[in-house]
Tab-separated table of C-alpha atoms in Angstrom:
chain	number	residue	atom	x	y	z
A	1	MET	CA	0.000	0.000	0.000
A	2	ILE	CA	2.459	2.632	-1.224
A	3	PRO	CA	0.698	5.726	-2.621
A	4	GLU	CA	1.801	6.418	-6.194
A	5	ILE	CA	3.091	9.902	-5.340
A	6	GLU	CA	5.554	8.349	-2.873
A	7	LYS	CA	7.056	6.250	-5.699
A	8	ALA	CA	7.225	9.204	-8.103
A	9	SER	CA	10.468	10.970	-9.057
A	10	LEU	CA	11.753	13.787	-6.872
A	11	GLU	CA	10.845	16.251	-9.628
A	12	GLU	CA	7.276	14.921	-9.783
A	13	ILE	CA	6.931	15.022	-5.999
A	14	LYS	CA	8.143	18.635	-5.936
A	15	ALA	CA	5.742	19.715	-8.698
A	16	PHE	CA	2.872	17.947	-6.917
A	17	GLN	CA	3.666	19.689	-3.638
A	18	GLU	CA	3.902	23.085	-5.286
A	19	GLU	CA	0.350	22.728	-6.624
A	20	LYS	CA	-0.856	21.684	-3.171
A	21	LEU	CA	0.989	24.645	-1.639
A	22	LYS	CA	-0.931	27.088	-3.827
A	23	GLU	CA	-4.181	25.506	-2.635
A	24	VAL	CA	-3.362	25.808	1.064
A	25	LEU	CA	-2.172	29.415	0.722
A	26	CYS	CA	-5.425	30.398	-1.007
A	27	TYR	CA	-7.362	28.562	1.698
A	28	VAL	CA	-5.679	30.243	4.674
A	29	GLN	CA	-5.807	33.677	3.037
A	30	GLU	CA	-9.558	33.268	2.655
A	31	ARG	CA	-10.322	31.653	6.030
A	32	SER	CA	-7.566	32.035	8.649
A	33	PRO	CA	-7.629	35.253	10.737
A	34	TYR	CA	-4.048	34.597	11.799
A	35	TYR	CA	-2.606	34.163	8.312
A	36	GLN	CA	-4.733	37.013	6.931
A	37	ARG	CA	-3.034	39.327	9.438
A	38	LEU	CA	0.389	37.835	8.768
A	39	PHE	CA	0.138	38.224	4.989
A	40	LYS	CA	-1.141	41.783	5.337
A	41	LYS	CA	1.532	42.783	7.852
A	42	HIS	CA	4.346	41.535	5.618
A	43	SER	CA	2.727	42.555	2.302
A	44	ILE	CA	2.786	38.980	1.062
A	45	ASP	CA	1.190	38.340	-2.323
A	46	ILE	CA	0.512	34.610	-2.310
A	47	LYS	CA	0.492	34.591	-6.129
A	48	SER	CA	4.240	35.237	-5.956
A	49	ILE	CA	4.753	31.960	-4.086
A	50	ARG	CA	4.950	29.357	-6.841
A	51	THR	CA	7.729	27.030	-5.692
A	52	LEU	CA	8.782	25.376	-2.454
A	53	GLU	CA	11.791	27.700	-2.400
A	54	ASP	CA	9.404	30.678	-2.397
A	55	LEU	CA	8.117	29.589	1.007
A	56	THR	CA	10.948	31.598	2.560
A	57	LYS	CA	8.973	34.749	1.699
A	58	ILE	CA	6.543	33.797	4.487
A	59	PRO	CA	7.639	34.252	8.123
A	60	VAL	CA	7.644	31.091	10.227
A	61	THR	CA	4.930	30.380	12.777
A	62	THR	CA	6.123	29.413	16.261
A	63	LYS	CA	4.547	27.357	19.023
A	64	GLU	CA	4.231	30.537	21.091
A	65	GLN	CA	2.201	32.215	18.341
A	66	LEU	CA	-0.004	29.149	18.081
A	67	GLN	CA	-0.510	29.202	21.856
A	68	ASN	CA	-1.163	32.945	22.089
A	69	HIS	CA	-3.516	33.169	19.095
A	70	ASN	CA	-4.964	29.664	19.175
A	71	ALA	CA	-8.518	30.524	18.057
A	72	ASP	CA	-7.291	32.686	15.156
A	73	PHE	CA	-5.918	29.613	13.383
A	74	ILE	CA	-9.357	27.990	13.109
A	75	CYS	CA	-10.701	28.154	9.546
A	76	VAL	CA	-14.187	26.682	9.981
A	77	SER	CA	-17.246	27.455	12.065
A	78	LYS	CA	-17.430	25.674	15.403
A	79	ASN	CA	-20.341	23.470	14.315
A	80	LYS	CA	-18.088	21.924	11.631
A	81	ILE	CA	-15.647	20.636	14.266
A	82	VAL	CA	-16.490	17.070	15.257
A	83	ASP	CA	-13.496	16.284	17.461
A	84	PHE	CA	-11.487	18.464	19.844
A	85	VAL	CA	-7.984	17.458	20.933
A	86	THR	CA	-5.124	19.213	22.692
A	87	THR	CA	-1.369	19.030	22.479
A	88	SER	CA	0.457	17.465	25.418
A	89	GLY	CA	1.645	20.841	26.727
A	90	THR	CA	5.100	19.430	27.486
A	91	LEU	CA	6.751	22.702	26.513
A	92	GLY	CA	4.035	25.190	27.454
A	93	GLU	CA	0.304	25.763	27.524
A	94	PRO	CA	-1.586	23.033	25.604
A	95	VAL	CA	-2.989	24.065	22.230
A	96	THR	CA	-6.523	23.140	21.191
A	97	ILE	CA	-6.852	21.546	17.750
A	98	GLY	CA	-10.249	21.041	16.130
A	99	LEU	CA	-10.877	18.413	13.466
A	100	THR	CA	-13.674	18.231	10.916
A	101	ASP	CA	-15.037	15.041	9.366
A	102	ALA	CA	-12.623	15.553	6.478
A	103	ASP	CA	-9.722	15.995	8.913
A	104	LEU	CA	-10.574	12.695	10.617
A	105	ASP	CA	-10.622	11.013	7.201
A	106	ARG	CA	-7.187	12.516	6.494
A	107	LEU	CA	-5.968	11.323	9.902
A	108	ALA	CA	-7.188	7.793	9.148
A	109	TYR	CA	-5.463	7.811	5.746
A	110	ASN	CA	-2.223	9.061	7.306
A	111	GLU	CA	-2.142	6.325	9.907
A	112	ALA	CA	-3.213	3.578	7.488
A	113	ILE	CA	-0.328	4.307	5.110
A	114	SER	CA	2.018	4.719	8.088
A	115	PHE	CA	1.078	1.288	9.465
A	116	ALA	CA	1.461	-0.161	5.974
A	117	CYS	CA	4.914	1.451	5.774
A	118	ALA	CA	5.903	-0.615	8.831
A	119	GLY	CA	4.576	-3.791	7.234
A	120	VAL	CA	1.147	-4.009	8.898
A	121	THR	CA	-1.561	-5.533	6.657
A	122	GLU	CA	-5.292	-6.218	6.866
A	123	ASN	CA	-4.433	-9.655	8.245
A	124	ASP	CA	-2.812	-8.208	11.363
A	125	ILE	CA	-4.230	-7.261	14.758
A	126	LEU	CA	-2.757	-4.287	16.611
A	127	GLN	CA	-2.823	-3.928	20.387
A	128	LEU	CA	-3.055	-0.283	21.451
A	129	THR	CA	-1.181	0.240	24.727
A	130	THR	CA	-1.664	4.025	24.788
A	131	THR	CA	-4.695	6.043	25.784
A	132	ILE	CA	-7.469	6.839	23.320
A	133	ASP	CA	-9.110	9.348	25.675
A	134	ARG	CA	-7.807	12.473	27.503
A	135	ARG	CA	-8.065	14.562	24.304
A	136	PHE	CA	-5.202	12.511	22.808
A	137	MET	CA	-5.114	12.710	19.005
A	138	ALA	CA	-2.686	9.814	18.536
A	139	GLY	CA	-4.929	7.202	20.157
A	140	MET	CA	-7.805	8.176	17.878
A	141	ALA	CA	-5.464	8.223	14.870
A	142	TYR	CA	-4.255	4.685	15.553
A	143	PHE	CA	-7.802	3.383	15.859
A	144	LEU	CA	-9.008	5.124	12.691
A	145	GLY	CA	-5.893	4.080	10.771
A	146	ALA	CA	-6.291	0.413	11.660
A	147	ARG	CA	-9.919	0.532	10.501
A	148	LYS	CA	-8.918	2.248	7.262
A	149	LEU	CA	-6.244	-0.374	6.619
A	150	GLY	CA	-8.662	-3.188	7.442
A	151	ALA	CA	-6.564	-4.482	10.351
A	152	GLY	CA	-7.962	-5.395	13.747
A	153	ILE	CA	-7.256	-3.297	16.817
A	154	ILE	CA	-7.625	-3.957	20.551
A	155	ARG	CA	-7.884	-0.819	22.729
A	156	VAL	CA	-6.253	-1.914	25.961
A	157	GLY	CA	-4.940	1.485	27.035
A	158	ALA	CA	-1.860	2.501	28.975
A	159	GLY	CA	-0.022	0.500	31.642
A	160	ILE	CA	-1.137	-2.646	33.514
A	161	PRO	CA	1.262	-5.351	32.220
A	162	GLU	CA	-1.053	-8.080	33.554
A	163	LEU	CA	-3.935	-6.877	31.357
A	164	GLN	CA	-1.613	-6.418	28.380
A	165	TRP	CA	-0.399	-10.012	28.626
A	166	ASP	CA	-3.894	-11.343	29.236
A	167	THR	CA	-4.924	-9.632	25.994
A	168	ILE	CA	-1.897	-10.868	24.032
A	169	LEU	CA	-2.476	-14.454	25.119
A	170	LYS	CA	-6.252	-14.305	24.661
A	171	PHE	CA	-6.611	-12.466	21.328
A	172	GLY	CA	-3.305	-13.088	19.565
A	173	PRO	CA	-2.385	-9.597	18.299
A	174	THR	CA	0.590	-9.413	15.942
A	175	TYR	CA	1.756	-5.833	16.584
A	176	LEU	CA	1.895	-3.571	19.618
A	177	ILE	CA	1.543	0.218	19.498
A	178	VAL	CA	3.690	1.139	22.460
A	179	VAL	CA	6.154	3.436	24.203
A	180	PRO	CA	9.448	1.454	23.915
A	181	SER	CA	10.383	1.531	27.600
A	182	PHE	CA	7.032	-0.116	28.411
A	183	LEU	CA	8.203	-3.148	26.423
A	184	LEU	CA	10.828	-3.661	29.133
A	185	LYS	CA	8.046	-3.769	31.739
A	186	LEU	CA	6.201	-6.353	29.625
A	187	ILE	CA	9.397	-8.414	29.379
A	188	GLN	CA	9.915	-8.170	33.138
A	189	TYR	CA	6.339	-9.264	33.852
A	190	ALA	CA	6.682	-12.167	31.423
A	191	ASP	CA	9.903	-13.328	33.142
A	192	GLN	CA	8.188	-13.240	36.536
A	193	HIS	CA	5.159	-15.212	35.299
A	194	ASP	CA	6.814	-17.823	33.067
A	195	ILE	CA	5.541	-16.316	29.820
A	196	ASP	CA	7.687	-16.968	26.749
A	197	VAL	CA	7.715	-13.603	24.972
A	198	ASN	CA	9.078	-15.155	21.784
A	199	ALA	CA	6.187	-17.605	21.591
A	200	SER	CA	3.579	-14.854	22.014
A	201	GLY	CA	2.883	-14.288	18.311
A	202	ILE	CA	3.937	-10.633	18.429
A	203	LYS	CA	5.872	-9.832	15.233
A	204	GLY	CA	6.652	-6.179	15.805
A	205	ALA	CA	6.082	-2.977	17.730
A	206	ILE	CA	5.155	0.449	16.388
A	207	CYS	CA	7.075	2.600	18.859
A	208	ILE	CA	6.130	6.127	19.885
A	209	GLY	CA	7.419	8.797	22.244
A	210	GLU	CA	10.998	7.557	22.708
A	211	SER	CA	13.888	7.104	20.324
A	212	LEU	CA	14.971	3.644	19.184
A	213	ARG	CA	17.958	4.616	17.087
A	214	ASN	CA	21.200	6.507	17.049
A	215	GLN	CA	21.762	9.126	14.372
A	216	ASP	CA	23.300	6.494	12.064
A	217	PHE	CA	20.071	4.438	12.427
A	218	SER	CA	21.751	1.714	14.477
A	219	LEU	CA	19.725	0.515	17.463
A	220	ASN	CA	20.340	2.527	20.623
A	221	VAL	CA	20.794	1.061	24.103
A	222	LEU	CA	17.063	0.927	24.866
A	223	ALA	CA	16.260	-0.874	21.613
A	224	ASN	CA	19.113	-3.353	22.099
A	225	LYS	CA	17.832	-4.130	25.594
A	226	ILE	CA	14.413	-4.925	24.140
A	227	LYS	CA	15.754	-6.952	21.211
A	228	SER	CA	18.074	-9.019	23.420
A	229	ALA	CA	15.032	-10.442	25.223
A	230	TRP	CA	12.231	-10.200	22.653
A	231	ASP	CA	12.998	-10.984	19.023
A	232	ILE	CA	10.522	-8.613	17.399
A	233	GLU	CA	10.864	-5.876	14.791
A	234	LEU	CA	10.912	-2.345	16.184
A	235	TYR	CA	9.586	0.522	14.062
A	236	SER	CA	9.961	4.169	15.045
A	237	THR	CA	7.157	6.581	14.288
A	238	TYR	CA	7.326	10.348	14.786
A	239	ALA	CA	4.303	12.646	14.809
A	240	SER	CA	2.731	15.602	16.569
A	241	THR	CA	-0.804	16.812	17.151
A	242	GLU	CA	-0.189	20.042	15.240
A	243	MET	CA	0.962	18.142	12.121
A	244	SER	CA	-1.809	15.511	12.077
A	245	THR	CA	0.782	13.503	10.165
A	246	ALA	CA	3.217	10.709	11.013
A	247	PHE	CA	6.679	9.766	9.744
A	248	THR	CA	7.077	6.000	10.138
A	249	GLU	CA	9.932	3.640	9.340
A	250	CYS	CA	9.645	1.117	6.531
A	251	SER	CA	11.250	-2.338	6.357
A	252	GLU	CA	14.667	-0.730	5.783
A	253	GLN	CA	14.427	1.170	9.099
A	254	GLN	CA	16.451	4.123	7.851
A	255	GLY	CA	14.221	6.957	9.054
A	256	GLY	CA	10.545	7.902	9.032
A	257	HIS	CA	9.125	8.353	5.541
A	258	HIS	CA	7.584	11.638	4.428
A	259	HIS	CA	4.051	11.574	2.991
A	260	PRO	CA	4.218	14.393	0.404
A	261	GLU	CA	0.459	14.342	-0.141
A	262	LEU	CA	-0.035	15.369	3.499
A	263	ILE	CA	2.755	17.738	4.485
A	264	ILE	CA	5.583	19.962	3.246
A	265	VAL	CA	8.850	19.618	5.163
A	266	GLU	CA	11.654	22.112	5.770
A	267	ILE	CA	14.678	21.680	8.028
A	268	LEU	CA	15.807	25.138	9.155
A	269	ASP	CA	18.809	26.570	10.950
A	270	GLU	CA	18.797	29.283	13.638
A	271	ASN	CA	18.267	31.930	10.932
A	272	ASP	CA	15.303	30.065	9.396
A	273	LEU	CA	17.379	29.059	6.368
A	274	THR	CA	17.204	25.568	4.863
A	275	VAL	CA	20.052	23.247	5.836
A	276	PRO	CA	21.453	20.562	3.475
A	277	ALA	CA	20.300	16.949	3.701
A	278	GLY	CA	21.906	15.112	6.602
A	279	ILE	CA	22.447	18.289	8.650
A	280	GLU	CA	20.500	18.843	11.860
A	281	GLY	CA	17.962	21.658	12.039
A	282	GLU	CA	14.462	22.416	13.270
A	283	LEU	CA	11.646	20.552	11.557
A	284	THR	CA	9.256	23.099	10.054
A	285	ILE	CA	6.067	21.967	8.333
A	286	THR	CA	3.193	23.151	6.177
A	287	THR	CA	0.130	20.918	6.386
A	288	LEU	CA	-1.738	19.897	3.232
A	289	GLY	CA	-5.400	18.955	3.112
A	290	VAL	CA	-6.199	20.071	6.663
A	291	GLU	CA	-9.598	21.773	6.861
A	292	ALA	CA	-10.080	23.084	10.412
A	293	MET	CA	-6.606	24.274	11.397
A	294	PRO	CA	-3.981	24.292	8.625
A	295	LEU	CA	-0.497	25.536	9.474
A	296	VAL	CA	2.022	27.253	7.205
A	297	ARG	CA	5.742	27.100	8.015
A	298	PHE	CA	5.111	25.922	11.566
A	299	LYS	CA	8.266	25.322	13.597
A	300	THR	CA	7.782	22.114	15.561
A	301	GLY	CA	10.624	22.705	18.014
A	302	ASP	CA	12.152	19.299	17.191
A	303	ILE	CA	15.763	19.102	16.033
A	304	MET	CA	16.570	16.418	13.457
A	305	ALA	CA	18.110	15.770	10.043
A	306	ALA	CA	16.383	14.799	6.793
A	307	HIS	CA	17.851	12.211	4.418
A	308	ASP	CA	17.131	12.151	0.695
A	309	SER	CA	19.069	9.123	-0.573
A	310	PRO	CA	16.928	6.476	-2.364
A	311	CYS	CA	15.273	3.869	-0.134
A	312	ASP	CA	15.196	0.196	-1.078
A	313	CYS	CA	11.537	-0.036	-0.047
A	314	GLY	CA	10.477	1.654	-3.314
A	315	ARG	CA	9.581	5.046	-1.869
A	316	ASN	CA	11.427	8.103	-3.139
A	317	THR	CA	10.348	10.383	-0.307
A	318	LEU	CA	12.761	11.977	2.124
A	319	ARG	CA	13.186	10.388	5.539
A	320	LEU	CA	13.473	12.032	8.943
A	321	GLY	CA	16.214	10.817	11.251
A	322	PRO	CA	15.809	10.302	14.990
A	323	VAL	CA	14.928	13.398	17.009
A	324	VAL	CA	18.138	14.842	18.455
A	325	GLY	CA	16.127	16.814	20.997
A	326	ARG	CA	13.594	19.563	21.450
A	327	LYS	CA	14.922	23.029	20.818
A	328	LYS	CA	13.405	24.358	24.067
A	329	GLN	CA	15.027	21.548	26.039
A	330	MET	CA	18.525	22.344	24.796
A	331	ILE	CA	20.829	22.640	27.801
A	332	LYS	CA	23.982	24.727	28.005
A	333	TYR	CA	25.812	22.924	30.792
A	334	LYS	CA	29.384	23.887	31.703
A	335	GLY	CA	30.224	24.812	28.123
A	336	THR	CA	28.591	21.729	26.577
A	337	THR	CA	25.355	21.719	24.574
A	338	LEU	CA	23.135	18.780	25.553
A	339	TYR	CA	19.690	17.423	24.751
A	340	PRO	CA	17.880	15.043	27.139
A	341	PRO	CA	17.818	12.048	24.689
A	342	ALA	CA	21.616	11.823	24.984
A	343	MET	CA	21.221	11.372	28.754
A	344	ASP	CA	18.402	8.843	28.278
A	345	ASN	CA	20.758	6.700	26.236
A	346	LEU	CA	23.464	6.769	28.898
A	347	LEU	CA	21.091	5.910	31.744
A	348	ASN	CA	19.725	2.988	29.745
A	349	ASP	CA	23.267	1.550	29.761
A	350	PHE	CA	22.805	0.612	33.435
A	351	GLN	CA	20.690	-2.452	34.198
A	352	GLU	CA	20.522	-1.305	37.836
A	353	VAL	CA	18.592	1.862	36.896
A	354	GLU	CA	14.923	0.937	37.156
A	355	SER	CA	13.465	4.383	36.486
A	356	TYR	CA	14.584	7.999	36.483
A	357	VAL	CA	13.584	11.570	35.811
A	358	ILE	CA	15.791	14.386	34.517
A	359	GLU	CA	15.180	17.848	35.980
A	360	ILE	CA	16.533	20.974	34.284
A	361	TYR	CA	16.613	24.236	36.231
A	362	HIS	CA	18.494	27.502	36.634
A	363	ASN	CA	21.000	27.870	39.441
A	364	GLY	CA	21.627	30.982	41.552
A	365	ILE	CA	23.598	32.712	38.803
A	366	GLY	CA	21.047	31.941	36.089
A	367	THR	CA	22.908	29.177	34.232
A	368	ASP	CA	21.530	25.718	33.435
A	369	GLU	CA	21.758	22.897	35.946
A	370	ILE	CA	20.838	19.232	35.549
A	371	GLY	CA	19.568	17.007	38.331
A	372	ILE	CA	18.826	13.320	37.786
A	373	LYS	CA	16.718	11.331	40.225
A	374	ILE	CA	17.196	7.576	39.951
A	375	ALA	CA	15.357	4.614	41.452
A	376	SER	CA	17.418	1.453	41.896
A	377	ARG	CA	17.242	-1.621	44.111
A	378	ASN	CA	21.041	-1.645	44.049
A	379	ALA	CA	21.630	1.969	45.072
A	380	SER	CA	25.217	2.400	46.240
A	381	ASP	CA	28.128	4.821	46.127
A	382	VAL	CA	29.796	2.516	43.596
A	383	LEU	CA	26.827	2.698	41.195
A	384	LEU	CA	26.612	6.477	41.637
A	385	HIS	CA	30.327	6.786	40.873
A	386	ASP	CA	30.017	4.542	37.801
A	387	ILE	CA	27.110	6.573	36.394
A	388	LYS	CA	28.950	9.857	36.907
A	389	ASP	CA	32.085	8.425	35.263
A	390	HIS	CA	29.988	7.251	32.323
A	391	PHE	CA	28.569	10.758	31.879
A	392	ARG	CA	32.050	12.298	32.029
A	393	SER	CA	33.339	9.815	29.481
A	394	LYS	CA	30.512	10.126	26.970
A	395	LEU	CA	29.226	13.691	27.436
A	396	ARG	CA	32.178	15.366	29.174
A	397	VAL	CA	29.952	16.563	32.035
A	398	SER	CA	28.719	15.116	35.319
A	399	PRO	CA	25.270	16.298	36.458
A	400	LYS	CA	23.935	16.098	39.992
A	401	ILE	CA	22.582	12.593	40.600
A	402	GLU	CA	20.634	11.292	43.588
A	403	PHE	CA	18.854	8.070	44.446
A	404	CYS	CA	15.133	8.249	45.249
A	405	GLU	CA	12.327	5.850	46.046
A	406	ALA	CA	10.605	4.327	43.013
A	407	GLY	CA	7.291	5.783	44.169
A	408	GLU	CA	8.673	9.314	44.055
A	409	ILE	CA	9.942	8.820	40.496
A	410	GLN	CA	6.581	7.326	39.524
A	411	LYS	CA	4.732	10.410	40.793
A	412	LEU	CA	7.044	12.747	38.906
A	413	ARG	CA	6.777	10.790	35.647
A	414	HIS	CA	3.009	10.250	35.732
A	415	SER	CA	0.919	13.267	36.671
A	416	LYS	CA	-2.860	12.927	36.531
A	417	LEU	CA	-3.093	15.393	33.632
A	418	GLN	CA	-0.430	13.724	31.478
A	419	ARG	CA	-1.319	11.186	28.786
A	420	LYS	CA	2.113	9.596	28.641
A	421	PRO	CA	5.037	9.313	31.048
A	422	VAL	CA	7.642	12.081	31.029
A	423	SER	CA	11.336	11.620	31.667
A	424	VAL	CA	12.248	15.330	31.540
A	425	ILE	CA	10.936	18.095	33.796
A	426	ASP	CA	12.093	21.531	32.662
A	427	LYS	CA	11.800	24.064	35.498
A	428	ARG	CA	13.497	26.931	33.669
A	429	GLY	CA	10.206	28.665	32.842
């Protein structure tokens, strides 16, 4: 199930996107109060924007602008909105996104082709281990996408390893939709209850929320931990509520594939200029075919690189590499620039670390500080020393580290208002 446009030549894909770009610019100029003001303020004649390169004539839209002028991005009357969702609010006030019937159809199409990209077919059954409620777009997208593809789906929800395994053994799903670190909890439960994970019938996992790969696409520490115990295929998928679009790995597992019929992609540097393929920058997107709340040149805040070499799967679309980090979570620590995923990878090197949370805050002189709270049954000065040495060796810094009770970490990672666990708490305001 590869859409024809994704097998087209790069020239054909570009020409296709340029026609779609003209459509979305006409649409937002006619219907979006925010973009009407923006175009007027900067004297932008949308007829002068004919190519993807011409997009640079339009100022970028930031998350702060989307937060501060949320309602002004809505392009339809309220009675046309059939589903309301919100962003997670990890980096600020949650944003409300409305979806029309057509937007839900687009969401279903996006997820169906994304599942198909990872090898899921109508003969498979997916087990959803994330929430479908709490105004969470992704849970709804997974359900609609499975229906569109013709696959089965079991809505188990988040947590509760006992219920997850009861469902796996009772209904025989073939794929899990899951946060990768939760797979370790499923493996642990299986070990404790004499369940053979490799006889479970699970072929693969569509993984969300945490990175599986290093920048060269090799498996990172977390993924290797999973694979060493459970011989299943692991597929990364990257998405956000604002985009209503996913980038999912194919069989080659060399980055998440772009769907050019759904979104225009730019990777920008600090000056909002396009960086070459393979160079890290901020993912900036223009949605295509969105009815209620289209976005033009929206900066996602996620730092990554795009790759444009041909893929053996038959798609000619660009691929997004693993997220290096979120721009707002960049840390300047003792002369070194860090992103939390680099610390996640190091902490996953230690079997003794059961759970942790990274806190970022300003010290008394206004510079960045890092504190890591760790839960471990084997807490000792030796383990603390080893972790600090590992940080010095790999990242050239040693943050403040303390051992805490598992219950305290659990409370920090799972607040009642959050839809997924957090490993980073940024207190810098």
